[in-house]
GROMACS .gro file of C-alpha atoms in nm:
model
  311
    1MET     CA    1   0.000   0.000   0.000
    2ARG     CA    2   0.290   0.237   0.073
    3ASP     CA    3   0.397   0.273  -0.289
    4ARG     CA    4   0.039   0.366  -0.379
    5PHE     CA    5  -0.011   0.605  -0.089
    6GLY     CA    6   0.046   0.921  -0.294
    7SER     CA    7  -0.228   0.856  -0.548
    8ALA     CA    8  -0.464   0.722  -0.281
    9PHE     CA    9  -0.409   1.027  -0.062
   10THR     CA   10  -0.464   1.258  -0.359
   11ALA     CA   11  -0.790   1.080  -0.438
   12SER     CA   12  -0.912   1.110  -0.079
   13VAL     CA   13  -0.836   1.481  -0.053
   14SER     CA   14  -0.990   1.555  -0.393
   15VAL     CA   15  -1.309   1.360  -0.328
   16LEU     CA   16  -1.356   1.519   0.014
   17PHE     CA   17  -1.304   1.868  -0.131
   18PHE     CA   18  -1.569   1.822  -0.400
   19GLU     CA   19  -1.801   1.667  -0.143
   20ALA     CA   20  -1.760   1.984   0.063
   21VAL     CA   21  -1.848   2.204  -0.236
   22ILE     CA   22  -2.158   1.997  -0.316
   23GLY     CA   23  -2.250   1.998   0.053
   24ALA     CA   24  -2.222   2.379   0.060
   25ILE     CA   25  -2.466   2.406  -0.232
   26VAL     CA   26  -2.711   2.172  -0.061
   27PHE     CA   27  -2.675   2.367   0.266
   28TYR     CA   28  -2.745   2.694   0.084
   29VAL     CA   29  -3.065   2.552  -0.066
   30TRP     CA   30  -3.168   2.422   0.275
   31MET     CA   31  -3.108   2.767   0.427
   32GLU     CA   32  -3.327   2.921   0.157
   33THR     CA   33  -3.614   2.699   0.273
   34GLN     CA   34  -3.587   2.811   0.635
   35GLU     CA   35  -3.806   3.072   0.797
   36VAL     CA   36  -3.581   3.378   0.805
   37PRO     CA   37  -3.654   3.750   0.767
   38ALA     CA   38  -3.539   3.953   0.468
   39LEU     CA   39  -3.221   4.112   0.602
   40GLY     CA   40  -3.097   4.234   0.266
   41TYR     CA   41  -2.749   4.278   0.124
   42ASN     CA   42  -2.535   4.586   0.075
   43LEU     CA   43  -2.195   4.619  -0.090
   44PHE     CA   44  -2.017   4.541   0.236
   45ASN     CA   45  -2.224   4.225   0.287
   46ILE     CA   46  -2.150   4.108  -0.068
   47PHE     CA   47  -1.777   4.173  -0.024
   48PHE     CA   48  -1.786   3.995   0.311
   49LEU     CA   49  -1.958   3.693   0.158
   50PHE     CA   50  -1.700   3.686  -0.122
   51VAL     CA   51  -1.412   3.691   0.127
   52MET     CA   52  -1.579   3.426   0.340
   53GLY     CA   53  -1.622   3.215   0.027
   54LEU     CA   54  -1.248   3.230  -0.040
   55ILE     CA   55  -1.176   3.144   0.321
   56GLY     CA   56  -1.426   2.859   0.296
   57VAL     CA   57  -1.245   2.715  -0.008
   58ALA     CA   58  -0.913   2.726   0.176
   59ALA     CA   59  -1.068   2.578   0.489
   60GLY     CA   60  -1.229   2.303   0.281
   61ALA     CA   61  -0.893   2.208   0.131
   62VAL     CA   62  -0.723   2.201   0.473
   63GLY     CA   63  -1.013   2.005   0.620
   64ALA     CA   64  -0.995   1.752   0.336
   65VAL     CA   65  -0.625   1.696   0.407
   66LEU     CA   66  -0.684   1.652   0.780
   67LEU     CA   67  -0.980   1.417   0.733
   68SER     CA   68  -0.780   1.210   0.486
   69VAL     CA   69  -0.493   1.170   0.731
   70VAL     CA   70  -0.698   1.122   1.047
   71VAL     CA   71  -1.007   0.936   0.924
   72VAL     CA   72  -1.019   0.812   0.564
   73MET     CA   73  -0.679   0.645   0.530
   74PRO     CA   74  -0.701   0.475   0.873
   75LEU     CA   75  -1.059   0.368   0.791
   76VAL     CA   76  -0.937   0.191   0.475
   77ALA     CA   77  -0.655   0.023   0.667
   78VAL     CA   78  -0.886  -0.095   0.947
   79ALA     CA   79  -1.147  -0.217   0.697
   80GLY     CA   80  -0.881  -0.420   0.517
   81TRP     CA   81  -0.755  -0.570   0.842
   82LEU     CA   82  -1.109  -0.662   0.953
   83GLY     CA   83  -1.178  -0.819   0.614
   84ARG     CA   84  -0.867  -1.034   0.626
   85THR     CA   85  -0.918  -1.126   0.993
   86VAL     CA   86  -1.293  -1.189   1.000
   87SER     CA   87  -1.381  -1.270   0.639
   88GLY     CA   88  -1.051  -1.421   0.532
   89ARG     CA   89  -1.009  -1.167   0.252
   90ASP     CA   90  -1.029  -0.795   0.188
   91VAL     CA   91  -1.398  -0.721   0.116
   92TRP     CA   92  -1.540  -0.380   0.026
   93TRP     CA   93  -1.843  -0.379   0.253
   94TRP     CA   94  -1.637  -0.332   0.568
   95ILE     CA   95  -1.585   0.028   0.458
   96PRO     CA   96  -1.953   0.136   0.457
   97LEU     CA   97  -2.001  -0.047   0.788
   98LEU     CA   98  -1.718   0.149   0.951
   99ALA     CA   99  -1.833   0.470   0.781
  100ALA     CA  100  -2.180   0.415   0.926
  101VAL     CA  101  -2.024   0.399   1.271
  102GLY     CA  102  -1.822   0.713   1.196
  103GLY     CA  103  -2.139   0.894   1.089
  104THR     CA  104  -2.278   0.866   1.441
  105LEU     CA  105  -2.097   1.181   1.558
  106PRO     CA  106  -2.234   1.416   1.290
  107GLY     CA  107  -2.574   1.255   1.344
  108LEU     CA  108  -2.565   1.339   1.714
  109VAL     CA  109  -2.447   1.692   1.639
  110SER     CA  110  -2.732   1.744   1.391
  111ALA     CA  111  -2.989   1.611   1.636
  112SER     CA  112  -2.856   1.833   1.916
  113MET     CA  113  -2.918   2.144   1.703
  114VAL     CA  114  -3.296   2.084   1.724
  115PRO     CA  115  -3.471   2.122   2.061
  116ALA     CA  116  -3.568   1.793   2.224
  117GLY     CA  117  -3.924   1.682   2.164
  118PHE     CA  118  -3.953   1.822   1.812
  119PRO     CA  119  -4.011   1.568   1.531
  120GLU     CA  120  -3.726   1.733   1.340
  121ASN     CA  121  -3.490   1.615   1.614
  122VAL     CA  122  -3.496   1.257   1.485
  123SER     CA  123  -3.501   1.341   1.114
  124SER     CA  124  -3.217   1.589   1.154
  125GLY     CA  125  -3.010   1.326   1.334
  126LEU     CA  126  -3.076   1.065   1.065
  127ILE     CA  127  -2.986   1.307   0.786
  128GLY     CA  128  -2.667   1.408   0.966
  129TRP     CA  129  -2.575   1.043   1.020
  130PHE     CA  130  -2.637   0.951   0.655
  131MET     CA  131  -2.442   1.248   0.520
  132GLY     CA  132  -2.152   1.181   0.757
  133ALA     CA  133  -2.140   0.814   0.661
  134ALA     CA  134  -2.156   0.896   0.289
  135ALA     CA  135  -1.893   1.168   0.318
  136LEU     CA  136  -1.648   0.920   0.473
  137GLY     CA  137  -1.751   0.608   0.283
  138ILE     CA  138  -1.723   0.744  -0.073
  139PRO     CA  139  -1.358   0.859  -0.055
  140ALA     CA  140  -1.267   0.545   0.142
  141LEU     CA  141  -1.411   0.322  -0.132
  142VAL     CA  142  -1.218   0.517  -0.395
  143VAL     CA  143  -0.897   0.481  -0.194
  144ARG     CA  144  -0.953   0.107  -0.144
  145ARG     CA  145  -0.987   0.057  -0.518
  146LEU     CA  146  -0.655   0.232  -0.578
  147VAL     CA  147  -0.457   0.039  -0.315
  148LEU     CA  148  -0.570  -0.311  -0.409
  149PRO     CA  149  -0.258  -0.507  -0.509
  150ASP     CA  150  -0.414  -0.647  -0.827
  151ARG     CA  151  -0.508  -0.301  -0.956
  152PRO     CA  152  -0.273  -0.113  -1.193
  153ARG     CA  153  -0.088   0.182  -1.043
  154VAL     CA  154  -0.228   0.525  -1.128
  155SER     CA  155  -0.028   0.845  -1.083
  156GLY     CA  156  -0.147   1.116  -0.848
  157ILE     CA  157  -0.193   1.361  -1.136
  158ALA     CA  158  -0.411   1.113  -1.326
  159VAL     CA  159  -0.616   1.045  -1.014
  160PHE     CA  160  -0.666   1.416  -0.951
  161GLY     CA  161  -0.772   1.469  -1.312
  162ARG     CA  162  -1.034   1.195  -1.296
  163VAL     CA  163  -1.171   1.312  -0.962
  164ALA     CA  164  -1.171   1.676  -1.078
  165LEU     CA  165  -1.367   1.582  -1.390
  166CYS     CA  166  -1.627   1.379  -1.201
  167GLY     CA  167  -1.636   1.628  -0.914
  168THR     CA  168  -1.689   1.926  -1.143
  169LEU     CA  169  -1.970   1.740  -1.317
  170GLY     CA  170  -2.125   1.667  -0.978
  171VAL     CA  171  -2.099   2.033  -0.874
  172VAL     CA  172  -2.256   2.152  -1.202
  173VAL     CA  173  -2.543   1.902  -1.177
  174THR     CA  174  -2.604   1.987  -0.810
  175GLY     CA  175  -2.595   2.360  -0.885
  176ALA     CA  176  -2.838   2.317  -1.175
  177LEU     CA  177  -3.080   2.114  -0.963
  178ALA     CA  178  -3.052   2.373  -0.686
  179GLY     CA  179  -3.132   2.653  -0.930
  180ILE     CA  180  -3.432   2.464  -1.068
  181ALA     CA  181  -3.561   2.392  -0.717
  182LEU     CA  182  -3.529   2.756  -0.608
  183TYR     CA  183  -3.687   2.880  -0.932
  184ALA     CA  184  -3.976   2.638  -0.877
  185GLY     CA  185  -4.047   2.804  -0.544
  186ILE     CA  186  -3.891   2.576  -0.285
  187GLY     CA  187  -3.743   2.879  -0.108
  188TYR     CA  188  -3.912   3.042   0.190
  189GLU     CA  189  -4.145   3.339   0.146
  190PRO     CA  190  -4.320   3.529   0.426
  191PRO     CA  191  -4.699   3.511   0.441
  192ARG     CA  192  -4.905   3.773   0.260
  193LEU     CA  193  -5.097   3.949   0.536
  194THR     CA  194  -5.413   4.153   0.506
  195ALA     CA  195  -5.533   4.441   0.721
  196GLU     CA  196  -5.793   4.206   0.867
  197ARG     CA  197  -5.525   3.952   0.966
  198LEU     CA  198  -5.312   4.225   1.123
  199ALA     CA  199  -5.594   4.366   1.333
  200GLY     CA  200  -5.557   4.258   1.695
  201THR     CA  201  -5.294   4.262   1.967
  202TRP     CA  202  -4.930   4.170   1.902
  203SER     CA  203  -4.681   4.128   2.187
  204ASP     CA  204  -4.307   4.087   2.234
  205GLY     CA  205  -4.350   3.826   2.509
  206ASN     CA  206  -4.189   4.061   2.759
  207GLY     CA  207  -4.471   4.299   2.842
  208GLY     CA  208  -4.470   4.514   2.528
  209ARG     CA  209  -4.786   4.518   2.315
  210ILE     CA  210  -4.929   4.687   2.007
  211THR     CA  211  -5.298   4.673   1.925
  212PHE     CA  212  -5.410   4.740   1.568
  213THR     CA  213  -5.777   4.818   1.509
  214ALA     CA  214  -5.966   4.777   1.184
  215ASP     CA  215  -6.026   5.154   1.153
  216GLY     CA  216  -5.651   5.231   1.133
  217LYS     CA  217  -5.596   5.322   1.497
  218VAL     CA  218  -5.310   5.178   1.703
  219THR     CA  219  -5.234   5.160   2.074
  220ALA     CA  220  -4.882   5.091   2.199
  221ASP     CA  221  -4.819   4.969   2.553
  222GLY     CA  222  -4.458   4.932   2.666
  223VAL     CA  223  -4.321   4.855   2.319
  224LYS     CA  224  -3.946   4.911   2.288
  225THR     CA  225  -3.805   5.163   2.043
  226PHE     CA  226  -3.458   5.156   1.892
  227GLY     CA  227  -3.229   5.396   1.711
  228PHE     CA  228  -2.967   5.304   1.453
  229ASP     CA  229  -2.684   5.309   1.710
  230ASP     CA  230  -2.876   5.122   1.980
  231ASP     CA  231  -2.841   4.760   2.071
  232ARG     CA  232  -3.095   4.545   2.252
  233HIS     CA  233  -2.977   4.667   2.594
  234ASP     CA  234  -2.975   5.037   2.495
  235ALA     CA  235  -3.341   5.062   2.396
  236GLY     CA  236  -3.514   5.393   2.449
  237GLN     CA  237  -3.800   5.445   2.687
  238PRO     CA  238  -4.082   5.195   2.628
  239CYS     CA  239  -4.341   5.351   2.403
  240THR     CA  240  -4.694   5.392   2.536
  241GLY     CA  241  -4.954   5.592   2.348
  242SER     CA  242  -5.201   5.603   2.063
  243GLY     CA  243  -5.164   5.676   1.694
  244THR     CA  244  -5.233   5.535   1.351
  245TRP     CA  245  -5.115   5.242   1.141
  246VAL     CA  246  -5.125   5.145   0.774
  247HIS     CA  247  -5.054   4.820   0.593
  248HIS     CA  248  -4.831   4.864   0.287
  249ARG     CA  249  -4.894   4.559   0.068
  250GLY     CA  250  -4.595   4.622  -0.159
  251ASP     CA  251  -4.525   4.436  -0.480
  252GLY     CA  252  -4.476   4.099  -0.313
  253PRO     CA  253  -4.444   3.920   0.021
  254TRP     CA  254  -4.092   4.055   0.083
  255SER     CA  255  -4.185   4.422   0.031
  256GLN     CA  256  -4.494   4.440   0.254
  257ASN     CA  257  -4.468   4.619   0.589
  258VAL     CA  258  -4.673   4.787   0.858
  259GLY     CA  259  -4.621   5.158   0.921
  260VAL     CA  260  -4.692   5.281   1.274
  261SER     CA  261  -4.706   5.641   1.395
  262VAL     CA  262  -4.733   5.719   1.767
  263ASP     CA  263  -4.648   6.076   1.866
  264ALA     CA  264  -4.559   5.980   2.223
  265CYS     CA  265  -4.271   5.758   2.108
  266ASP     CA  266  -3.924   5.913   2.103
  267GLY     CA  267  -3.750   5.639   1.906
  268SER     CA  268  -3.834   5.450   1.590
  269LEU     CA  269  -4.147   5.236   1.593
  270GLY     CA  270  -4.122   5.062   1.259
  271PRO     CA  271  -4.195   5.010   0.984
  272TRP     CA  272  -4.256   4.650   1.085
  273GLU     CA  273  -4.153   4.384   0.834
  274VAL     CA  274  -4.326   4.047   0.802
  275PHE     CA  275  -4.200   3.691   0.833
  276GLY     CA  276  -4.319   3.366   0.989
  277THR     CA  277  -4.582   3.139   0.833
  278PRO     CA  278  -4.947   3.187   0.737
  279GLU     CA  279  -5.043   3.004   1.058
  280HIS     CA  280  -4.791   3.192   1.275
  281PRO     CA  281  -4.710   3.534   1.127
  282LYS     CA  282  -4.457   3.761   1.298
  283LEU     CA  283  -4.364   4.128   1.276
  284TYR     CA  284  -4.012   4.252   1.334
  285VAL     CA  285  -3.785   4.554   1.325
  286LEU     CA  286  -3.407   4.546   1.305
  287VAL     CA  287  -3.234   4.649   1.626
  288GLY     CA  288  -2.956   4.903   1.571
  289ASP     CA  289  -2.711   4.832   1.290
  290PRO     CA  290  -2.882   4.615   1.024
  291ASP     CA  291  -2.557   4.421   0.979
  292ALA     CA  292  -2.596   4.290   1.336
  293TRP     CA  293  -2.903   4.086   1.232
  294ASP     CA  294  -3.069   4.144   1.570
  295LEU     CA  295  -3.449   4.144   1.563
  296TYR     CA  296  -3.723   4.276   1.788
  297ILE     CA  297  -4.022   4.050   1.722
  298LEU     CA  298  -4.395   4.076   1.785
  299GLU     CA  299  -4.636   3.783   1.763
  300PRO     CA  300  -5.017   3.774   1.782
  301ASP     CA  301  -5.154   3.729   2.130
  302ASP     CA  302  -5.408   3.475   2.005
  303GLN     CA  303  -5.147   3.211   1.917
  304PRO     CA  304  -4.877   3.024   2.114
  305ARG     CA  305  -4.549   3.211   2.102
  306GLU     CA  306  -4.281   3.049   1.882
  307GLU     CA  307  -3.991   3.291   1.922
  308PRO     CA  308  -3.794   3.278   2.251
  309VAL     CA  309  -3.847   3.578   2.475
  310ARG     CA  310  -3.540   3.803   2.489
  311ASP     CA  311  -3.469   4.086   2.729
   0.00000   0.00000   0.00000
């Protein structure tokens, strides 16, 4: 195996790297399906994402090298030893068995990211386990094929070329499928609210409330106000008073908002943007600097609160 180590190691690193790229595309599509507010992008955000992308590529390459040294190559060696010891010969199916065991850790991590008691807790764990097992098993199977004594030797450059060709094809196909899925509407959109749906009392879960009436009147009771330079702990005096409100439907679900005017409020009281689901709509304003992605959220009083209460 030693004289074939170079090409096998190259194959492992290359396969892991392309797996990481494909995984990043899948993760992006998954993020687009999640319930998140429209936080928008400016030139700084775009530049930041570009820089983070470059850092991600470098980190992916380093991670592929480390995983190859620490996990994939030892996994192939252990699978070969188990095959010869238990089965009497080197058999391929020891690799997916060991990879399935190795996928337990990412499965547990995925499950731990979902609060206990939610159905997604189990499904998230199973998906994490499967992806972890596949991510380890595929490069290990490629390496095993290269190190078998009856296989012809292949140079590292040739191995890299083959993996790069197949990996690029996989990235292109995954990207195309992701684009089709997003174009077809798999991505998240906030619910389209009407003035009738907005009418009622909305609270922040911490004592602050806004009541919208059908005739365009609004009553605020202890609702926090924020300026651009404020953070959550530097909120102005809680706003209490009466005023008016209007629902701006906009051109689509992302452009709708609720304008609120209360003369007694010193700080900003909106406009309130919309996210959530049709069953559980939510209103929010950005707290302080928009780049901080901190939200002050109101939910209808007539439904169980989904967002955690924050001071």
